[in-house]
Short mmCIF file of C-alpha atoms in Angstrom, two decimals:
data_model
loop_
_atom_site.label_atom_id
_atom_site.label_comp_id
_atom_site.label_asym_id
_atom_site.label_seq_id
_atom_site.Cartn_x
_atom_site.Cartn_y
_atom_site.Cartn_z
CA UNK A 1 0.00 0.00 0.00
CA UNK A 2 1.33 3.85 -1.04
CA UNK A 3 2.00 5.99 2.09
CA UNK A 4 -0.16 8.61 1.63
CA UNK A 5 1.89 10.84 4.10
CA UNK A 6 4.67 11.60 1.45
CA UNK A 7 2.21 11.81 -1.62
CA UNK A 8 1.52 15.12 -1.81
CA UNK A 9 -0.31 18.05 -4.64
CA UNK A 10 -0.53 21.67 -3.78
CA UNK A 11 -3.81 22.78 -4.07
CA UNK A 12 -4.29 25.33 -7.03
CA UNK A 13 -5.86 28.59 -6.53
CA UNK A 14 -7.42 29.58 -9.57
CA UNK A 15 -8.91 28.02 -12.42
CA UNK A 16 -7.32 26.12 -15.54
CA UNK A 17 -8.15 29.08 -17.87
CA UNK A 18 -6.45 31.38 -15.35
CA UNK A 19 -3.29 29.22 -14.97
CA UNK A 20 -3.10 29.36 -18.68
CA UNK A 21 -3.07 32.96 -18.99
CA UNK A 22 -0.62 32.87 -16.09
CA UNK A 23 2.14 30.47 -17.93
CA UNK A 24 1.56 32.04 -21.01
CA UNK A 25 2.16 35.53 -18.74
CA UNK A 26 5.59 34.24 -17.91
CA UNK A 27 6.40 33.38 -21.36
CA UNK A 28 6.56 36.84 -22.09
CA UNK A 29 8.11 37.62 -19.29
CA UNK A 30 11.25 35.00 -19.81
CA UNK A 31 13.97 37.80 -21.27
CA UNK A 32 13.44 39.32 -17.72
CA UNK A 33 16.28 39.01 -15.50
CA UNK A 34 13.88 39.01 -11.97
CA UNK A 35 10.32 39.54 -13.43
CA UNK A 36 8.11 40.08 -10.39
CA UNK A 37 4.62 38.81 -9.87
CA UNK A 38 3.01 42.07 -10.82
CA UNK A 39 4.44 41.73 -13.93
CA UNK A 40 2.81 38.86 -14.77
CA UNK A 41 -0.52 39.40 -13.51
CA UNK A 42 -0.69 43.07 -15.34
CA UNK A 43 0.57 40.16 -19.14
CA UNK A 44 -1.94 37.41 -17.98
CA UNK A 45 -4.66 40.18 -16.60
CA UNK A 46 -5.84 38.39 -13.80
CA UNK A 47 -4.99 40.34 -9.88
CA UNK A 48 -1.60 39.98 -8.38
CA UNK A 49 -3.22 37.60 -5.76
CA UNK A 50 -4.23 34.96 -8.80
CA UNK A 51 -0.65 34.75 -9.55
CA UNK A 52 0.84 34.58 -5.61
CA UNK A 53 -1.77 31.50 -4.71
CA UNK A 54 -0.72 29.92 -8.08
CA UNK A 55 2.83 29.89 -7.90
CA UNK A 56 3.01 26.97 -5.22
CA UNK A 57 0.87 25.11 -7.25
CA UNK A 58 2.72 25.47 -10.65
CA UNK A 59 6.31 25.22 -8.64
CA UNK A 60 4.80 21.76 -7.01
CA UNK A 61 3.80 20.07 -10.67
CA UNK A 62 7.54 21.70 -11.25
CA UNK A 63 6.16 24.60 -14.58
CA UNK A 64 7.87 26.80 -12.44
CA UNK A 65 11.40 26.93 -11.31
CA UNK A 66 11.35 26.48 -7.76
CA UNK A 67 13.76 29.21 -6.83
CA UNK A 68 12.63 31.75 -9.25
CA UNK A 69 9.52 33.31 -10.93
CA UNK A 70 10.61 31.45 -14.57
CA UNK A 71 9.14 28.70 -16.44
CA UNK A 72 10.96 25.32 -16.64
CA UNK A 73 11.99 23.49 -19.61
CA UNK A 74 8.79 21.80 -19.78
CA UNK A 75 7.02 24.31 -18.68
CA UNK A 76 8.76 26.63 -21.26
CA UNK A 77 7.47 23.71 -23.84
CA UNK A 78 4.08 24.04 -22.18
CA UNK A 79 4.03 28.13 -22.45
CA UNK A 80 5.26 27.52 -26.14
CA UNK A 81 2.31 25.33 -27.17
CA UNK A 82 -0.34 27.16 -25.57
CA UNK A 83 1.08 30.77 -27.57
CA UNK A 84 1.35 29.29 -30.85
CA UNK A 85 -1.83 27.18 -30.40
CA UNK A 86 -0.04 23.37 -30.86
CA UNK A 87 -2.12 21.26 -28.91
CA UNK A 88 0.26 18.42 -29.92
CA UNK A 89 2.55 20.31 -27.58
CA UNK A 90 0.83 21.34 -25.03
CA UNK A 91 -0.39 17.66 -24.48
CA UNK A 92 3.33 16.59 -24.32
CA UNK A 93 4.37 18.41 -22.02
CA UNK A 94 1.50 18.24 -19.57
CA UNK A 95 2.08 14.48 -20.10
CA UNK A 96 5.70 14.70 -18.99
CA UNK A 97 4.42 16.83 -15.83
CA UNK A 98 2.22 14.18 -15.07
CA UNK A 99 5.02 11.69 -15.21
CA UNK A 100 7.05 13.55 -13.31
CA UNK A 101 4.96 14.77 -9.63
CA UNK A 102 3.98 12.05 -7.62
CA UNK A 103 0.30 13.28 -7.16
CA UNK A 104 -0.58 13.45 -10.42
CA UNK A 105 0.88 10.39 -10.89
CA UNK A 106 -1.02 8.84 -7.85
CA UNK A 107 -4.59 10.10 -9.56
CA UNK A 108 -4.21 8.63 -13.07
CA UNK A 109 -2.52 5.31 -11.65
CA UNK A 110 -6.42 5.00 -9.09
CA UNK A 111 -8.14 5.81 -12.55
CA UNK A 112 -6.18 3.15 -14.21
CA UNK A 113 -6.50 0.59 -11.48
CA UNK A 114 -10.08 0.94 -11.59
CA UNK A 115 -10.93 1.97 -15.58
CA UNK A 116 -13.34 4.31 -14.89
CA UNK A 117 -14.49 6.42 -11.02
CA UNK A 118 -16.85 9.16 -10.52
CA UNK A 119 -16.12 12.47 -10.34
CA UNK A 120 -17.33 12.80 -7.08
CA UNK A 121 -15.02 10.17 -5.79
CA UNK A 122 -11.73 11.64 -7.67
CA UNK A 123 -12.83 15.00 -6.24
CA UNK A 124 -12.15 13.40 -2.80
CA UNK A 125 -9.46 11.82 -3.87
CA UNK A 126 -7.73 15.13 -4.68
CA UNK A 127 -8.79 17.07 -1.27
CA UNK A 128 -7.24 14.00 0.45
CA UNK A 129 -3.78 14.62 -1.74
CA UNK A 130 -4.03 18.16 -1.17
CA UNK A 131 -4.66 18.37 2.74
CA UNK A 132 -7.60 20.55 2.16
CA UNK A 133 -10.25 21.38 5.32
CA UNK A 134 -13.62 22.08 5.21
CA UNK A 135 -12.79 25.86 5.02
CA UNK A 136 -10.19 25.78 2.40
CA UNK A 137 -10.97 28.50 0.05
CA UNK A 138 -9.16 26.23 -2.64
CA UNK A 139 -12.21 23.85 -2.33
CA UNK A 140 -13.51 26.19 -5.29
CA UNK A 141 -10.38 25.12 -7.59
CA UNK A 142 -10.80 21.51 -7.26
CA UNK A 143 -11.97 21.20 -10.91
CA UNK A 144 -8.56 23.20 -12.04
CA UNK A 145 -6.78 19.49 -11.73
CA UNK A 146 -9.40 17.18 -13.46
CA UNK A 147 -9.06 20.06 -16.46
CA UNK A 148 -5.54 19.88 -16.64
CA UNK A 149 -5.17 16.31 -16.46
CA UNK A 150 -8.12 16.28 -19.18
CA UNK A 151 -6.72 18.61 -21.69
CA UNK A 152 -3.41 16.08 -21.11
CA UNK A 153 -5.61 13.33 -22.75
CA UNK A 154 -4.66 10.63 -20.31
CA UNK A 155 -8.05 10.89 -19.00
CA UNK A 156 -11.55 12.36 -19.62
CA UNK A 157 -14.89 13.20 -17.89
CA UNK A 158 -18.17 11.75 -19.24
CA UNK A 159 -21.64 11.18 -17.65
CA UNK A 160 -20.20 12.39 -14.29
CA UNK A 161 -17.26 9.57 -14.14
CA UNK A 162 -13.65 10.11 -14.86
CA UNK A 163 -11.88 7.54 -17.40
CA UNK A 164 -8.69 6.56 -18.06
CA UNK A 165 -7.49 7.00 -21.95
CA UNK A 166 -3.83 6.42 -21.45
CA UNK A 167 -0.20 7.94 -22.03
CA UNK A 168 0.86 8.91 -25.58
CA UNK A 169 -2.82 9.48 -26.59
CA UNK A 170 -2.82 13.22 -28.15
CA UNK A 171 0.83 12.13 -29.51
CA UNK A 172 -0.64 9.29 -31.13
CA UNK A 173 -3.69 11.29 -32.32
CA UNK A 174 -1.10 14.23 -33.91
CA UNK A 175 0.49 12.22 -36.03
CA UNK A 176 -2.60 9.95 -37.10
CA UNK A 177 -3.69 13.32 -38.41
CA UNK A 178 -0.01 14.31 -40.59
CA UNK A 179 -0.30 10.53 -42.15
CA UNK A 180 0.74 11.37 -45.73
CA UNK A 181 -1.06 9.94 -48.52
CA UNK A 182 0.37 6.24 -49.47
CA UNK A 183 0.54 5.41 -45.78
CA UNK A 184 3.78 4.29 -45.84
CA UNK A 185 6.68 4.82 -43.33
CA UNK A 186 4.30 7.14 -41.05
CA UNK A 187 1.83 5.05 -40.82
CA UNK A 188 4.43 1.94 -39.63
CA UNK A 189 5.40 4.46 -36.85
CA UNK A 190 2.12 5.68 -35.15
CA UNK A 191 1.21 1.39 -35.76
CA UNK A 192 4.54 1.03 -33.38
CA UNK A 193 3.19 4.32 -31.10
CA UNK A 194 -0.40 2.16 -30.70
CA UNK A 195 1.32 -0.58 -29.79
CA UNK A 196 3.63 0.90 -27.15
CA UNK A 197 0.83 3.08 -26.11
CA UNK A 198 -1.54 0.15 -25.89
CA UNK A 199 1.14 -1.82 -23.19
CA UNK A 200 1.28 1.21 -21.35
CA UNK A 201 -1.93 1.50 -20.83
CA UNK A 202 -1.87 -1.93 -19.12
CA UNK A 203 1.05 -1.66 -16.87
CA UNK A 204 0.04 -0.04 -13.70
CA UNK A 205 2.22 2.11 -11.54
CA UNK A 206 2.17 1.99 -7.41
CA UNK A 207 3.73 4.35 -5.50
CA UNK A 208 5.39 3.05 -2.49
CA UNK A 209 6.71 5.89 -1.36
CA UNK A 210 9.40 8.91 -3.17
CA UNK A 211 10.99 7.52 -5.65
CA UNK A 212 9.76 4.34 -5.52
CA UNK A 213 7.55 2.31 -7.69
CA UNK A 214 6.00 -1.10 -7.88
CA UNK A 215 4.69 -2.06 -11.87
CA UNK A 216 1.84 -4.17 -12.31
CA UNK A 217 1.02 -5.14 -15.55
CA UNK A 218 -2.62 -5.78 -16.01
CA UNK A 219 -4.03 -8.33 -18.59
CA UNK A 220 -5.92 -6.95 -21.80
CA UNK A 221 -9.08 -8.15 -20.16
CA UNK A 222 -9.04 -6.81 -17.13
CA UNK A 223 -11.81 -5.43 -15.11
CA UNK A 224 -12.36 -3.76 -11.74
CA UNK A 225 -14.05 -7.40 -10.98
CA UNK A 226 -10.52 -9.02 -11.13
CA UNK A 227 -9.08 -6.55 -7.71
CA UNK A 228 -10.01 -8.87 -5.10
CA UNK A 229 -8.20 -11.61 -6.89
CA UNK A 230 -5.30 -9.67 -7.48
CA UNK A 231 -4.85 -8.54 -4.09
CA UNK A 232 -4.33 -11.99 -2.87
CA UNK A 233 -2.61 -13.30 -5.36
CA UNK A 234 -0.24 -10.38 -4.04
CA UNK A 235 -0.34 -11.50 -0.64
CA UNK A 236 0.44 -14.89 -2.05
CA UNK A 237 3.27 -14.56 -3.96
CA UNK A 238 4.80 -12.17 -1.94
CA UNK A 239 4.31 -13.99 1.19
CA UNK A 240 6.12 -17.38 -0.41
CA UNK A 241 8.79 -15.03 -1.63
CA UNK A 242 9.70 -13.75 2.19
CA UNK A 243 9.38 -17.17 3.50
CA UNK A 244 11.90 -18.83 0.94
CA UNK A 245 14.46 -16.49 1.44
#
């Protein structure tokens, strides 16, 4: 089982379409040798408190450097795809960010796990991740995460329940689109993308603690039915493994 007490997501404070505006904000603001956060909120047009109770949050999914108020490289790649409109980018590099923070991580690997949850029940799963109280004016920016994970492609919301779509899906979608005409050595490369894409949907990642990470790779036909099973089987094996060494 993951312990929860070092799996941790700063809550955002604003939402998605703000945070936008915000990176793009600091995009502009790159050449700057110590742009300030009034800078950016007078590019992005949002108040200078937006762009304070934002900065945790973009520092902790590591878009922003964590010792200065500049983009990193991905979120540099980010800022770059959301100015010249590339959604092919700005996929990428959310899906890297994913990759990369443990909470994030955490939420897509439950979705996985499971295939589909309700929103209601990934809601709670973020407040628990974020350490939010009853009081917590960030309550109001819960949605901000299910957005950016959306516009990521790995998953997406519909009739109430969140669903898991996998890694490499607006990749693979980019260059279904640029296939050129005969089909030819394209078309052998997104086949390879499915493919890869297709495993990686199936092999499960379970956070032990920071930096570490037990794989599971599930079966093409597996259903939430099958958890009870696996859990034992767990147990199982891992119980003769201790007890012949």
């Amino acid at each position: 089982m993951a312990d929860m007490s070092k799996i941790r997501l700063q809550a955002p404070g604003g939402s998605w379409e703000a945070i936008k505006k915000i990176i793009r904000a600091y995009h502009v603001v790159e050449d700057n040798e110590n742009p300030t956060v009034e800078d950016v909120a007078k590019i992005a047009g949002v108040q200078r408190p937006v762009v304070s109770s934002n900065n945790n949050f973009l520092r902790s999914i590591g878009i922003l450097q964590e010792s200065a108020n500049k983009l990193s490289e991905v979120g540099a790649r980010l800022a770059t795809g959301l100015a010249v409109g590339n959604q092919s980018l700005v996929t990428g590099a959310l899906e890297d960010v994913v990759r990369a923070q443990d909470g994030l991580k955490y939420l897509v690997g439950l979705v996985r796990a499971r295939s589909k949850m309700s929103v209601e029940a990934f809601r709670g799963e973020i407040i628990m991740l974020c350490g939010l109280g009853a009081d917590s004016r960030n309550l109001a920016f819960l949605k901000t995460v299910i957005d950016m994970l959306q516009e990521s492609t790995i998953i997406k919301v519909e009739d109430d329940e969140v669903i898991f779509r996998g890694y490499g899906v607006g990749e693979m979608t980019g260059a279904a689109e640029k296939l050129p005409s005969d089909g030819t050595t394209e078309n052998n490369k997104v086949s390879r993308r499915e493919r890869s894409t297709e495993l990686n949907t199936r092999t499960l990642p379970i956070p032990l603690g920071v930096g570490r990470l037990v794989h599971v790779e599930l079966p093409e036909d597996w259903t939430a039915k099958d958890l009870p099973k696996l859990l034992k089987m767990l147990e199982l094996s891992l119980s003769d493994s201790e007890g012949g060494s």
